[in-house]
Amino acid sequence: MIKPSRKSQKRHMEQLKTIIRAHKPVSQVALIDHLNPVIRGWSNYFSTVVSKVIFQSLDHQLFAKLMSWAKSRHPNLNTRAITSKYWGFSSGEAWVFKTGTGEKLGKHGETAIVRHIKVRGNKSPFDGDWAYWAGRRGRYPGIPTRVAKLLKTQQGQCAYCGLSFLPDEALEVHHKDGDHSHNQHANLALLHGHCHDQVHSVETNTKTGKDSDPQVGEEPDECKHSRPVLKPSR
């Protein structure tokens, strides 16, 4: 199992320790602003390996250093008073280093562990399989950014039928709420062309006594590689 090395952990904690020492006279908000980018960057770098237990250990070490920082600022206060001043509860989680206005220090353990997925042995970035590579990397030459991001979010699978996209299939962007001006990522889904037709067919049938909105129909393909699934016979 691949884990962050002890040398890397020690170097990271030394960096955090240096920041805390250098910011003894500053406010809690300023200290949080300096620590968060370092914690977030290091955690993201090791988020693809076996790091969960190590993240928790680093959070415990950081807590001890922050407690020392707080006590040095208030030598006349007891531990209970210090913790109530600099720590609080956030979404049911105890011991969150946060200010009274809501700014909080991120934790290593909050970073999700996402395993690296090996590239298939028969795949190459130059093989023209844009559906696979855009779904894996979130970008591909000639593919609209919105389509590529949806492919990555959906892991190269249709949001309706769950089947993987193939390079020769038509792809269409579906607006979940039917509002074509609402283009936020959460409101979009990438579907096969025929799946998109089925979605709108179901929506139309659920409307009692009303025709479907003419704008809520089949949306044009956004990818230049897309083409109709069925070709007319000659």
PDB file of C-alpha atoms in Angstrom:
ATOM      1  CA  MET A   1       0.000   0.000   0.000  1.00  0.00           C
ATOM      2  CA  ILE A   2       1.301   3.417  -0.976  1.00  0.00           C
ATOM      3  CA  LYS A   3       1.287   5.924   1.882  1.00  0.00           C
ATOM      4  CA  PRO A   4       2.752   9.399   2.478  1.00  0.00           C
ATOM      5  CA  SER A   5       6.323   8.889   3.633  1.00  0.00           C
ATOM      6  CA  ARG A   6       7.390   9.744   7.164  1.00  0.00           C
ATOM      7  CA  LYS A   7       9.789  12.278   5.695  1.00  0.00           C
ATOM      8  CA  SER A   8       6.965  14.013   3.863  1.00  0.00           C
ATOM      9  CA  GLN A   9       4.747  14.016   6.949  1.00  0.00           C
ATOM     10  CA  LYS A  10       7.528  15.501   9.070  1.00  0.00           C
ATOM     11  CA  ARG A  11       8.304  18.165   6.481  1.00  0.00           C
ATOM     12  CA  HIS A  12       4.626  19.101   6.277  1.00  0.00           C
ATOM     13  CA  MET A  13       4.218  19.395  10.037  1.00  0.00           C
ATOM     14  CA  GLU A  14       7.380  21.494  10.252  1.00  0.00           C
ATOM     15  CA  GLN A  15       5.879  23.852   7.682  1.00  0.00           C
ATOM     16  CA  LEU A  16       2.660  24.157   9.693  1.00  0.00           C
ATOM     17  CA  LYS A  17       4.637  24.648  12.882  1.00  0.00           C
ATOM     18  CA  THR A  18       6.675  27.439  11.286  1.00  0.00           C
ATOM     19  CA  ILE A  19       3.509  29.213  10.135  1.00  0.00           C
ATOM     20  CA  ILE A  20       1.960  29.003  13.607  1.00  0.00           C
ATOM     21  CA  ARG A  21       5.097  30.336  15.301  1.00  0.00           C
ATOM     22  CA  ALA A  22       5.400  33.192  12.812  1.00  0.00           C
ATOM     23  CA  HIS A  23       1.789  34.218  13.373  1.00  0.00           C
ATOM     24  CA  LYS A  24       1.530  34.322  17.142  1.00  0.00           C
ATOM     25  CA  PRO A  25       0.556  38.010  17.277  1.00  0.00           C
ATOM     26  CA  VAL A  26      -1.981  37.864  14.420  1.00  0.00           C
ATOM     27  CA  SER A  27      -5.690  37.188  14.664  1.00  0.00           C
ATOM     28  CA  GLN A  28      -7.242  33.740  14.427  1.00  0.00           C
ATOM     29  CA  VAL A  29      -8.699  34.612  11.016  1.00  0.00           C
ATOM     30  CA  ALA A  30      -5.260  35.497   9.635  1.00  0.00           C
ATOM     31  CA  LEU A  31      -3.769  32.281  10.984  1.00  0.00           C
ATOM     32  CA  ILE A  32      -6.547  30.224   9.389  1.00  0.00           C
ATOM     33  CA  ASP A  33      -6.032  31.998   6.059  1.00  0.00           C
ATOM     34  CA  HIS A  34      -2.333  31.054   6.096  1.00  0.00           C
ATOM     35  CA  LEU A  35      -2.816  27.443   7.183  1.00  0.00           C
ATOM     36  CA  ASN A  36      -5.735  26.407   4.984  1.00  0.00           C
ATOM     37  CA  PRO A  37      -3.937  26.532   1.583  1.00  0.00           C
ATOM     38  CA  VAL A  38      -1.042  24.459   2.947  1.00  0.00           C
ATOM     39  CA  ILE A  39      -3.321  21.840   4.505  1.00  0.00           C
ATOM     40  CA  ARG A  40      -5.546  21.663   1.433  1.00  0.00           C
ATOM     41  CA  GLY A  41      -2.650  21.378  -1.013  1.00  0.00           C
ATOM     42  CA  TRP A  42      -0.806  18.643   0.880  1.00  0.00           C
ATOM     43  CA  SER A  43      -3.977  16.640   1.488  1.00  0.00           C
ATOM     44  CA  ASN A  44      -5.078  16.832  -2.148  1.00  0.00           C
ATOM     45  CA  TYR A  45      -1.653  15.645  -3.289  1.00  0.00           C
ATOM     46  CA  PHE A  46      -1.952  12.468  -1.202  1.00  0.00           C
ATOM     47  CA  SER A  47      -5.693  11.967  -1.697  1.00  0.00           C
ATOM     48  CA  THR A  48      -5.176   9.091  -4.167  1.00  0.00           C
ATOM     49  CA  VAL A  49      -3.154   6.868  -1.804  1.00  0.00           C
ATOM     50  CA  VAL A  50      -3.749   5.218   1.584  1.00  0.00           C
ATOM     51  CA  SER A  51      -3.810   8.369   3.702  1.00  0.00           C
ATOM     52  CA  LYS A  52      -6.923   8.331   5.882  1.00  0.00           C
ATOM     53  CA  VAL A  53      -5.232   7.232   9.124  1.00  0.00           C
ATOM     54  CA  ILE A  54      -2.278   9.529   8.471  1.00  0.00           C
ATOM     55  CA  PHE A  55      -4.624  12.467   7.863  1.00  0.00           C
ATOM     56  CA  GLN A  56      -6.253  11.847  11.256  1.00  0.00           C
ATOM     57  CA  SER A  57      -2.851  11.644  12.940  1.00  0.00           C
ATOM     58  CA  LEU A  58      -1.770  14.950  11.404  1.00  0.00           C
ATOM     59  CA  ASP A  59      -4.966  16.604  12.605  1.00  0.00           C
ATOM     60  CA  HIS A  60      -4.233  15.476  16.171  1.00  0.00           C
ATOM     61  CA  GLN A  61      -0.691  16.869  15.962  1.00  0.00           C
ATOM     62  CA  LEU A  62      -1.961  20.138  14.542  1.00  0.00           C
ATOM     63  CA  PHE A  63      -4.504  20.433  17.349  1.00  0.00           C
ATOM     64  CA  ALA A  64      -1.709  20.251  19.933  1.00  0.00           C
ATOM     65  CA  LYS A  65       0.254  22.990  18.146  1.00  0.00           C
ATOM     66  CA  LEU A  66      -2.810  25.223  17.910  1.00  0.00           C
ATOM     67  CA  MET A  67      -3.531  24.700  21.593  1.00  0.00           C
ATOM     68  CA  SER A  68       0.007  25.864  22.397  1.00  0.00           C
ATOM     69  CA  TRP A  69      -0.539  28.892  20.155  1.00  0.00           C
ATOM     70  CA  ALA A  70      -3.771  29.769  21.964  1.00  0.00           C
ATOM     71  CA  LYS A  71      -2.290  29.317  25.463  1.00  0.00           C
ATOM     72  CA  SER A  72       0.670  31.542  24.617  1.00  0.00           C
ATOM     73  CA  ARG A  73      -1.807  34.301  23.748  1.00  0.00           C
ATOM     74  CA  HIS A  74      -3.816  33.883  26.963  1.00  0.00           C
ATOM     75  CA  PRO A  75      -1.514  32.658  29.742  1.00  0.00           C
ATOM     76  CA  ASN A  76      -4.079  33.586  32.403  1.00  0.00           C
ATOM     77  CA  LEU A  77      -6.953  31.558  30.951  1.00  0.00           C
ATOM     78  CA  ASN A  78      -7.573  27.893  31.722  1.00  0.00           C
ATOM     79  CA  THR A  79      -7.957  25.228  29.051  1.00  0.00           C
ATOM     80  CA  ARG A  80     -11.758  25.273  29.165  1.00  0.00           C
ATOM     81  CA  ALA A  81     -11.904  29.016  28.512  1.00  0.00           C
ATOM     82  CA  ILE A  82      -9.372  28.772  25.692  1.00  0.00           C
ATOM     83  CA  THR A  83     -11.178  25.951  23.916  1.00  0.00           C
ATOM     84  CA  SER A  84     -14.497  27.767  24.143  1.00  0.00           C
ATOM     85  CA  LYS A  85     -12.867  30.858  22.653  1.00  0.00           C
ATOM     86  CA  TYR A  86     -11.039  29.251  19.706  1.00  0.00           C
ATOM     87  CA  TRP A  87     -12.842  25.947  19.104  1.00  0.00           C
ATOM     88  CA  GLY A  88     -16.454  25.179  18.428  1.00  0.00           C
ATOM     89  CA  PHE A  89     -18.895  22.841  16.775  1.00  0.00           C
ATOM     90  CA  SER A  90     -19.592  22.718  13.052  1.00  0.00           C
ATOM     91  CA  SER A  91     -22.319  20.491  11.549  1.00  0.00           C
ATOM     92  CA  GLY A  92     -22.199  18.162  14.523  1.00  0.00           C
ATOM     93  CA  GLU A  93     -18.397  17.960  14.487  1.00  0.00           C
ATOM     94  CA  ALA A  94     -16.581  18.861  17.689  1.00  0.00           C
ATOM     95  CA  TRP A  95     -13.206  20.545  18.109  1.00  0.00           C
ATOM     96  CA  VAL A  96     -13.305  22.750  15.042  1.00  0.00           C
ATOM     97  CA  PHE A  97     -10.777  25.591  15.096  1.00  0.00           C
ATOM     98  CA  LYS A  98     -13.100  28.408  14.053  1.00  0.00           C
ATOM     99  CA  THR A  99     -13.917  32.045  14.683  1.00  0.00           C
ATOM    100  CA  GLY A 100     -17.126  33.500  15.982  1.00  0.00           C
ATOM    101  CA  THR A 101     -17.972  34.714  12.472  1.00  0.00           C
ATOM    102  CA  GLY A 102     -17.740  31.257  10.914  1.00  0.00           C
ATOM    103  CA  GLU A 103     -14.238  31.073   9.403  1.00  0.00           C
ATOM    104  CA  LYS A 104     -12.822  27.642  10.177  1.00  0.00           C
ATOM    105  CA  LEU A 105      -9.621  25.725   9.718  1.00  0.00           C
ATOM    106  CA  GLY A 106      -9.816  22.847   7.272  1.00  0.00           C
ATOM    107  CA  LYS A 107      -8.764  19.396   8.389  1.00  0.00           C
ATOM    108  CA  HIS A 108      -6.656  16.849   6.580  1.00  0.00           C
ATOM    109  CA  GLY A 109      -9.304  14.244   7.322  1.00  0.00           C
ATOM    110  CA  GLU A 110     -11.945  16.204   5.413  1.00  0.00           C
ATOM    111  CA  THR A 111     -10.215  15.400   2.124  1.00  0.00           C
ATOM    112  CA  ALA A 112     -11.937  12.546   0.333  1.00  0.00           C
ATOM    113  CA  ILE A 113      -9.757   9.600  -0.655  1.00  0.00           C
ATOM    114  CA  VAL A 114     -10.222   8.917  -4.372  1.00  0.00           C
ATOM    115  CA  ARG A 115      -8.279   5.960  -5.721  1.00  0.00           C
ATOM    116  CA  HIS A 116      -6.342   6.411  -8.929  1.00  0.00           C
ATOM    117  CA  ILE A 117      -7.859   4.345 -11.745  1.00  0.00           C
ATOM    118  CA  LYS A 118      -5.333   2.756 -14.053  1.00  0.00           C
ATOM    119  CA  VAL A 119      -5.575   3.423 -17.766  1.00  0.00           C
ATOM    120  CA  ARG A 120      -6.857   0.452 -19.725  1.00  0.00           C
ATOM    121  CA  GLY A 121      -4.042  -1.460 -21.340  1.00  0.00           C
ATOM    122  CA  ASN A 122      -5.388  -1.032 -24.860  1.00  0.00           C
ATOM    123  CA  LYS A 123      -6.047   2.716 -24.572  1.00  0.00           C
ATOM    124  CA  SER A 124      -4.000   5.611 -25.932  1.00  0.00           C
ATOM    125  CA  PRO A 125      -4.681   9.383 -25.914  1.00  0.00           C
ATOM    126  CA  PHE A 126      -4.281   9.242 -29.699  1.00  0.00           C
ATOM    127  CA  ASP A 127      -6.727   6.418 -30.406  1.00  0.00           C
ATOM    128  CA  GLY A 128      -9.648   8.780 -31.007  1.00  0.00           C
ATOM    129  CA  ASP A 129     -11.763   7.411 -28.161  1.00  0.00           C
ATOM    130  CA  TRP A 130     -12.789  10.871 -26.972  1.00  0.00           C
ATOM    131  CA  ALA A 131     -15.620   9.489 -24.804  1.00  0.00           C
ATOM    132  CA  TYR A 132     -13.156   7.513 -22.662  1.00  0.00           C
ATOM    133  CA  TRP A 133     -10.469  10.186 -22.373  1.00  0.00           C
ATOM    134  CA  ALA A 134     -12.832  13.105 -21.801  1.00  0.00           C
ATOM    135  CA  GLY A 135     -14.611  11.056 -19.136  1.00  0.00           C
ATOM    136  CA  ARG A 136     -11.307  10.299 -17.476  1.00  0.00           C
ATOM    137  CA  ARG A 137      -9.554  13.658 -17.724  1.00  0.00           C
ATOM    138  CA  GLY A 138     -12.413  16.136 -18.008  1.00  0.00           C
ATOM    139  CA  ARG A 139     -11.007  17.557 -21.230  1.00  0.00           C
ATOM    140  CA  TYR A 140     -10.197  16.461 -24.756  1.00  0.00           C
ATOM    141  CA  PRO A 141      -9.244  18.400 -27.919  1.00  0.00           C
ATOM    142  CA  GLY A 142     -12.325  19.377 -29.899  1.00  0.00           C
ATOM    143  CA  ILE A 143     -14.787  18.493 -27.128  1.00  0.00           C
ATOM    144  CA  PRO A 144     -16.755  21.396 -25.567  1.00  0.00           C
ATOM    145  CA  THR A 145     -15.693  22.028 -21.994  1.00  0.00           C
ATOM    146  CA  ARG A 146     -19.206  21.528 -20.660  1.00  0.00           C
ATOM    147  CA  VAL A 147     -19.543  18.133 -22.325  1.00  0.00           C
ATOM    148  CA  ALA A 148     -16.101  17.021 -21.141  1.00  0.00           C
ATOM    149  CA  LYS A 149     -16.861  17.980 -17.536  1.00  0.00           C
ATOM    150  CA  LEU A 150     -20.155  16.114 -17.638  1.00  0.00           C
ATOM    151  CA  LEU A 151     -18.399  13.058 -19.053  1.00  0.00           C
ATOM    152  CA  LYS A 152     -15.951  13.126 -16.155  1.00  0.00           C
ATOM    153  CA  THR A 153     -18.656  13.707 -13.531  1.00  0.00           C
ATOM    154  CA  GLN A 154     -20.723  10.813 -14.899  1.00  0.00           C
ATOM    155  CA  GLN A 155     -17.625   8.636 -15.388  1.00  0.00           C
ATOM    156  CA  GLY A 156     -18.335   8.265 -19.079  1.00  0.00           C
ATOM    157  CA  GLN A 157     -21.833   6.857 -18.518  1.00  0.00           C
ATOM    158  CA  CYS A 158     -25.265   8.030 -19.615  1.00  0.00           C
ATOM    159  CA  ALA A 159     -27.196   9.639 -16.753  1.00  0.00           C
ATOM    160  CA  TYR A 160     -30.406   7.932 -17.912  1.00  0.00           C
ATOM    161  CA  CYS A 161     -29.569   4.346 -18.870  1.00  0.00           C
ATOM    162  CA  GLY A 162     -26.228   4.022 -17.090  1.00  0.00           C
ATOM    163  CA  LEU A 163     -24.435   2.543 -20.112  1.00  0.00           C
ATOM    164  CA  SER A 164     -21.027   3.784 -21.196  1.00  0.00           C
ATOM    165  CA  PHE A 165     -20.777   6.190 -24.099  1.00  0.00           C
ATOM    166  CA  LEU A 166     -19.094   4.990 -27.280  1.00  0.00           C
ATOM    167  CA  PRO A 167     -17.199   7.247 -29.697  1.00  0.00           C
ATOM    168  CA  ASP A 168     -19.763   6.841 -32.497  1.00  0.00           C
ATOM    169  CA  GLU A 169     -22.852   7.636 -30.392  1.00  0.00           C
ATOM    170  CA  ALA A 170     -24.816  10.878 -30.296  1.00  0.00           C
ATOM    171  CA  LEU A 171     -24.516  12.785 -27.007  1.00  0.00           C
ATOM    172  CA  GLU A 172     -26.909  15.479 -25.881  1.00  0.00           C
ATOM    173  CA  VAL A 173     -26.979  17.794 -22.868  1.00  0.00           C
ATOM    174  CA  HIS A 174     -30.216  17.620 -20.897  1.00  0.00           C
ATOM    175  CA  HIS A 175     -31.476  20.425 -18.636  1.00  0.00           C
ATOM    176  CA  LYS A 176     -33.082  18.729 -15.663  1.00  0.00           C
ATOM    177  CA  ASP A 177     -35.502  21.547 -14.882  1.00  0.00           C
ATOM    178  CA  GLY A 178     -36.354  22.177 -18.538  1.00  0.00           C
ATOM    179  CA  ASP A 179     -34.940  25.704 -18.437  1.00  0.00           C
ATOM    180  CA  HIS A 180     -32.357  26.031 -21.201  1.00  0.00           C
ATOM    181  CA  SER A 181     -31.037  29.257 -19.687  1.00  0.00           C
ATOM    182  CA  HIS A 182     -30.177  27.451 -16.449  1.00  0.00           C
ATOM    183  CA  ASN A 183     -26.733  26.118 -17.338  1.00  0.00           C
ATOM    184  CA  GLN A 184     -25.282  25.396 -13.928  1.00  0.00           C
ATOM    185  CA  HIS A 185     -23.401  22.101 -13.794  1.00  0.00           C
ATOM    186  CA  ALA A 186     -25.798  20.581 -11.237  1.00  0.00           C
ATOM    187  CA  ASN A 187     -28.729  21.177 -13.580  1.00  0.00           C
ATOM    188  CA  LEU A 188     -27.134  19.412 -16.556  1.00  0.00           C
ATOM    189  CA  ALA A 189     -26.880  15.754 -17.501  1.00  0.00           C
ATOM    190  CA  LEU A 190     -25.305  14.082 -20.514  1.00  0.00           C
ATOM    191  CA  LEU A 191     -27.497  11.512 -22.250  1.00  0.00           C
ATOM    192  CA  HIS A 192     -27.526   9.345 -25.318  1.00  0.00           C
ATOM    193  CA  GLY A 193     -29.572  10.949 -28.064  1.00  0.00           C
ATOM    194  CA  HIS A 194     -32.231   8.234 -27.892  1.00  0.00           C
ATOM    195  CA  CYS A 195     -32.271   8.384 -24.067  1.00  0.00           C
ATOM    196  CA  HIS A 196     -32.837  12.117 -24.290  1.00  0.00           C
ATOM    197  CA  ASP A 197     -35.836  11.509 -26.538  1.00  0.00           C
ATOM    198  CA  GLN A 198     -37.249   9.046 -23.998  1.00  0.00           C
ATOM    199  CA  VAL A 199     -36.811  11.506 -21.130  1.00  0.00           C
ATOM    200  CA  HIS A 200     -38.782  14.206 -22.918  1.00  0.00           C
ATOM    201  CA  SER A 201     -41.370  11.667 -24.036  1.00  0.00           C
ATOM    202  CA  VAL A 202     -41.994  10.691 -20.423  1.00  0.00           C
ATOM    203  CA  GLU A 203     -42.192  14.346 -19.392  1.00  0.00           C
ATOM    204  CA  THR A 204     -44.743  15.016 -22.117  1.00  0.00           C
ATOM    205  CA  ASN A 205     -46.901  12.040 -21.152  1.00  0.00           C
ATOM    206  CA  THR A 206     -47.019  13.163 -17.533  1.00  0.00           C
ATOM    207  CA  LYS A 207     -48.638  16.445 -18.527  1.00  0.00           C
ATOM    208  CA  THR A 208     -52.358  15.927 -18.484  1.00  0.00           C
ATOM    209  CA  GLY A 209     -54.097  17.699 -21.321  1.00  0.00           C
ATOM    210  CA  LYS A 210     -51.089  19.837 -22.227  1.00  0.00           C
ATOM    211  CA  ASP A 211     -48.622  19.645 -25.069  1.00  0.00           C
ATOM    212  CA  SER A 212     -44.946  19.724 -24.298  1.00  0.00           C
ATOM    213  CA  ASP A 213     -43.177  23.041 -24.404  1.00  0.00           C
ATOM    214  CA  PRO A 214     -41.701  23.451 -27.893  1.00  0.00           C
ATOM    215  CA  GLN A 215     -38.387  24.499 -26.387  1.00  0.00           C
ATOM    216  CA  VAL A 216     -38.188  21.400 -24.235  1.00  0.00           C
ATOM    217  CA  GLY A 217     -37.409  18.980 -26.966  1.00  0.00           C
ATOM    218  CA  GLU A 218     -34.388  17.373 -28.425  1.00  0.00           C
ATOM    219  CA  GLU A 219     -31.389  19.578 -27.823  1.00  0.00           C
ATOM    220  CA  PRO A 220     -28.650  19.800 -30.447  1.00  0.00           C
ATOM    221  CA  ASP A 221     -25.507  17.739 -30.110  1.00  0.00           C
ATOM    222  CA  GLU A 222     -22.751  19.716 -28.443  1.00  0.00           C
ATOM    223  CA  CYS A 223     -19.912  17.554 -29.611  1.00  0.00           C
ATOM    224  CA  LYS A 224     -18.729  17.751 -33.170  1.00  0.00           C
ATOM    225  CA  HIS A 225     -17.984  14.031 -33.079  1.00  0.00           C
ATOM    226  CA  SER A 226     -21.641  13.202 -32.403  1.00  0.00           C
ATOM    227  CA  ARG A 227     -23.870  11.975 -35.165  1.00  0.00           C
ATOM    228  CA  PRO A 228     -27.313  10.352 -35.286  1.00  0.00           C
ATOM    229  CA  VAL A 229     -27.380   6.749 -34.137  1.00  0.00           C
ATOM    230  CA  LEU A 230     -29.530   5.594 -37.043  1.00  0.00           C
ATOM    231  CA  LYS A 231     -28.652   6.409 -40.627  1.00  0.00           C
ATOM    232  CA  PRO A 232     -31.266   6.494 -43.402  1.00  0.00           C
ATOM    233  CA  SER A 233     -31.119   3.573 -45.772  1.00  0.00           C
ATOM    234  CA  ARG A 234     -30.004   4.205 -49.336  1.00  0.00           C
TER     235      ARG A 234
END
